[in-house]
PDB file of C-alpha atoms in Angstrom:
ATOM      1  CA  MET M   1     107.108  54.122  52.101  1.00 60.00           C
ATOM      2  CA  ARG M   2     108.069  57.274  53.712  1.00 69.00           C
ATOM      3  CA  ARG M   3     106.627  55.308  56.857  1.00 67.00           C
ATOM      4  CA  ARG M   4     109.295  52.882  55.981  1.00 69.00           C
ATOM      5  CA  THR M   5     112.336  55.302  56.169  1.00 72.00           C
ATOM      6  CA  TYR M   6     111.400  56.866  59.094  1.00 71.00           C
ATOM      7  CA  SER M   7     110.684  53.474  61.527  1.00 71.00           C
ATOM      8  CA  LEU M   8     114.429  52.572  60.086  1.00 69.00           C
ATOM      9  CA  ARG M   9     115.737  55.459  60.752  1.00 77.00           C
ATOM     10  CA  GLY M  10     114.234  55.258  64.663  1.00 77.00           C
ATOM     11  CA  GLU M  11     111.096  57.509  64.050  1.00 78.00           C
ATOM     12  CA  PHE M  12     108.569  55.264  65.235  1.00 80.00           C
ATOM     13  CA  ASP M  13     106.061  58.162  66.047  1.00 84.00           C
ATOM     14  CA  LEU M  14     106.169  59.347  62.389  1.00 85.00           C
ATOM     15  CA  SER M  15     105.885  55.795  61.626  1.00 83.00           C
ATOM     16  CA  LEU M  16     102.993  54.538  63.035  1.00 87.00           C
ATOM     17  CA  ALA M  17     101.220  58.334  61.822  1.00 89.00           C
ATOM     18  CA  GLY M  18     102.252  57.373  57.780  1.00 86.00           C
ATOM     19  CA  LEU M  19     100.677  53.905  58.070  1.00 87.00           C
ATOM     20  CA  ASN M  20      97.743  55.194  60.544  1.00 91.00           C
ATOM     21  CA  GLU M  21      97.002  58.054  57.052  1.00 91.00           C
ATOM     22  CA  ALA M  22      97.375  54.980  55.049  1.00 88.00           C
ATOM     23  CA  ILE M  23      94.812  53.643  55.931  1.00 90.00           C
ATOM     24  CA  ALA M  24      92.652  56.226  56.569  1.00 92.00           C
ATOM     25  CA  LEU M  25      93.361  57.374  52.618  1.00 92.00           C
ATOM     26  CA  ASN M  26      92.005  53.992  50.900  1.00 90.00           C
ATOM     27  CA  GLU M  27      90.831  51.700  53.822  1.00 79.00           C
ATOM     28  CA  LYS M  28      89.713  49.263  51.795  1.00 83.00           C
ATOM     29  CA  ASN M  29      93.702  48.427  51.218  1.00 87.00           C
ATOM     30  CA  VAL M  30      94.853  45.848  53.617  1.00 87.00           C
ATOM     31  CA  ASP M  31      98.962  46.163  54.166  1.00 87.00           C
ATOM     32  CA  PRO M  32      98.891  49.001  56.000  1.00 89.00           C
ATOM     33  CA  TYR M  33      97.072  46.767  58.864  1.00 91.00           C
ATOM     34  CA  LEU M  34      99.662  43.731  58.257  1.00 89.00           C
ATOM     35  CA  GLU M  35     102.162  46.270  58.075  1.00 89.00           C
ATOM     36  CA  ARG M  36     100.914  48.364  60.757  1.00 91.00           C
ATOM     37  CA  SER M  37     100.300  45.398  62.719  1.00 93.00           C
ATOM     38  CA  GLN M  38     103.788  44.325  63.125  1.00 89.00           C
ATOM     39  CA  PHE M  39     105.180  47.738  63.548  1.00 88.00           C
ATOM     40  CA  LEU M  40     102.055  48.010  66.644  1.00 92.00           C
ATOM     41  CA  TYR M  41     103.807  44.018  67.813  1.00 91.00           C
ATOM     42  CA  SER M  42     107.735  45.880  67.854  1.00 87.00           C
ATOM     43  CA  ARG M  43     105.892  47.886  70.723  1.00 89.00           C
ATOM     44  CA  ASP M  44     104.308  45.482  73.224  1.00 92.00           C
ATOM     45  CA  ASP M  45     100.492  46.703  71.784  1.00 94.00           C
ATOM     46  CA  TYR M  46      98.901  43.364  71.164  1.00 95.00           C
ATOM     47  CA  ASP M  47      95.582  43.825  71.564  1.00 96.00           C
ATOM     48  CA  ARG M  48      96.021  47.056  68.866  1.00 95.00           C
ATOM     49  CA  ALA M  49      98.556  44.211  66.771  1.00 96.00           C
ATOM     50  CA  ILE M  50      95.406  42.002  67.149  1.00 96.00           C
ATOM     51  CA  GLY M  51      92.887  43.846  66.235  1.00 95.00           C
ATOM     52  CA  ASP M  52      94.985  44.993  62.612  1.00 94.00           C
ATOM     53  CA  LEU M  53      95.012  41.738  61.566  1.00 94.00           C
ATOM     54  CA  THR M  54      91.697  41.343  63.003  1.00 94.00           C
ATOM     55  CA  LYS M  55      90.192  43.975  59.740  1.00 92.00           C
ATOM     56  CA  PHE M  56      92.911  42.166  57.251  1.00 91.00           C
ATOM     57  CA  ILE M  57      91.480  38.497  57.975  1.00 90.00           C
ATOM     58  CA  GLU M  58      87.988  40.704  57.399  1.00 90.00           C
ATOM     59  CA  ARG M  59      89.086  41.634  54.047  1.00 86.00           C
ATOM     60  CA  LYS M  60      91.197  39.281  53.013  1.00 78.00           C
ATOM     61  CA  LEU M  61      90.130  35.944  53.817  1.00 69.00           C
ATOM     62  CA  ASP M  62      92.512  33.003  54.228  1.00 70.00           C
ATOM     63  CA  HIS M  63      95.607  34.664  54.338  1.00 80.00           C
ATOM     64  CA  GLY M  64      97.081  32.130  56.354  1.00 83.00           C
ATOM     65  CA  ILE M  65      99.934  33.691  57.986  1.00 85.00           C
ATOM     66  CA  VAL M  66      97.913  36.014  59.338  1.00 91.00           C
ATOM     67  CA  TYR M  67      95.877  33.158  61.467  1.00 92.00           C
ATOM     68  CA  THR M  68      99.244  32.376  62.516  1.00 90.00           C
ATOM     69  CA  ASN M  69     100.582  36.217  63.790  1.00 92.00           C
ATOM     70  CA  ARG M  70      97.149  36.208  65.227  1.00 94.00           C
ATOM     71  CA  ALA M  71      97.010  33.270  67.027  1.00 93.00           C
ATOM     72  CA  ALA M  72     100.468  33.883  68.300  1.00 92.00           C
ATOM     73  CA  LEU M  73      99.359  37.457  70.098  1.00 95.00           C
ATOM     74  CA  GLY M  74      96.186  35.563  71.492  1.00 94.00           C
ATOM     75  CA  HIS M  75      99.036  33.406  73.107  1.00 93.00           C
ATOM     76  CA  ARG M  76     101.420  35.956  74.643  1.00 92.00           C
ATOM     77  CA  LYS M  77      97.825  37.844  75.971  1.00 93.00           C
ATOM     78  CA  GLY M  78      96.471  33.702  77.231  1.00 94.00           C
ATOM     79  CA  LYS M  79      93.847  33.950  75.240  1.00 94.00           C
ATOM     80  CA  TYR M  80      94.090  30.381  74.051  1.00 94.00           C
ATOM     81  CA  ASP M  81      90.104  30.133  72.990  1.00 95.00           C
ATOM     82  CA  SER M  82      90.764  32.562  70.431  1.00 95.00           C
ATOM     83  CA  THR M  83      95.146  31.394  69.499  1.00 93.00           C
ATOM     84  CA  ILE M  84      93.240  28.113  68.783  1.00 93.00           C
ATOM     85  CA  ALA M  85      90.788  28.688  66.806  1.00 94.00           C
ATOM     86  CA  ASP M  86      92.798  30.210  64.457  1.00 93.00           C
ATOM     87  CA  TYR M  87      95.600  27.558  64.691  1.00 89.00           C
ATOM     88  CA  THR M  88      93.061  25.697  63.538  1.00 91.00           C
ATOM     89  CA  LYS M  89      92.027  27.934  60.452  1.00 90.00           C
ATOM     90  CA  ARG M  90      95.850  28.079  60.231  1.00 87.00           C
ATOM     91  CA  ILE M  91      95.552  24.127  59.720  1.00 85.00           C
ATOM     92  CA  GLU M  92      92.114  23.959  57.274  1.00 86.00           C
ATOM     93  CA  ILE M  93      93.973  26.874  55.086  1.00 84.00           C
ATOM     94  CA  ASN M  94      96.622  24.352  54.580  1.00 73.00           C
ATOM     95  CA  SER M  95      99.470  24.425  57.147  1.00 69.00           C
ATOM     96  CA  LYS M  96     100.024  20.932  59.114  1.00 70.00           C
ATOM     97  CA  ASP M  97     103.275  23.278  61.091  1.00 71.00           C
ATOM     98  CA  ALA M  98      99.771  25.450  63.146  1.00 81.00           C
ATOM     99  CA  TYR M  99      99.370  21.921  64.691  1.00 81.00           C
ATOM    100  CA  CYS M 100     101.660  21.645  67.508  1.00 82.00           C
ATOM    101  CA  GLU M 101     101.390  25.735  68.095  1.00 82.00           C
ATOM    102  CA  ARG M 102      97.928  24.284  68.004  1.00 85.00           C
ATOM    103  CA  ALA M 103      99.343  21.887  71.105  1.00 86.00           C
ATOM    104  CA  SER M 104     100.844  23.895  73.099  1.00 86.00           C
ATOM    105  CA  ALA M 105      97.853  26.064  72.827  1.00 89.00           C
ATOM    106  CA  HIS M 106      95.695  23.741  74.576  1.00 90.00           C
ATOM    107  CA  GLU M 107      98.157  23.064  76.738  1.00 89.00           C
ATOM    108  CA  LYS M 108      98.556  25.706  78.819  1.00 89.00           C
ATOM    109  CA  LYS M 109      94.597  25.426  78.686  1.00 91.00           C
ATOM    110  CA  GLY M 110      95.234  22.031  80.885  1.00 92.00           C
ATOM    111  CA  ASP M 111      93.574  20.540  78.023  1.00 90.00           C
ATOM    112  CA  TYR M 112      96.375  17.597  78.441  1.00 89.00           C
ATOM    113  CA  ARG M 113      94.133  15.171  76.831  1.00 89.00           C
ATOM    114  CA  ILE M 114      93.352  17.637  74.453  1.00 88.00           C
ATOM    115  CA  SER M 115      96.951  18.612  72.879  1.00 87.00           C
ATOM    116  CA  ILE M 116      98.749  15.087  72.822  1.00 87.00           C
ATOM    117  CA  ALA M 117      96.000  14.279  70.658  1.00 87.00           C
ATOM    118  CA  VAL M 118      96.774  17.201  68.395  1.00 83.00           C
ATOM    119  CA  TYR M 119     100.698  16.178  68.130  1.00 79.00           C
ATOM    120  CA  THR M 120      99.497  12.503  67.628  1.00 82.00           C
ATOM    121  CA  VAL M 121      98.243  13.781  64.320  1.00 79.00           C
ATOM    122  CA  ARG M 122     100.835  16.063  63.221  1.00 67.00           C
ATOM    123  CA  ILE M 123     102.644  13.143  63.839  1.00 62.00           C
TER     124      ILE M 123
END
């Protein structure tokens, strides 16, 4: 995969171009969206990374780690409502680890009672 080699060599523009090309060739293939979201995250381009994760989710539902990744980006952006929704979906898919992150997002919103309740459920 050329784009990975470009990235390893520090040629990030070429790596991104390769990811864009892979998506353009087959928009139904979700893997390049996930890979590009990780690349964009590493470049602090959180909004575009969230967009790619959303496209991934729309095409491949119930892939838990993607909800966790998108929630983490939302948390960084201060989008606590969407963060909470994504962690809730992650919990529904079967990950108890997301309880703490969801509680933290409630804390950031100032919803301390809800945060304590979520932490209590985790215990």
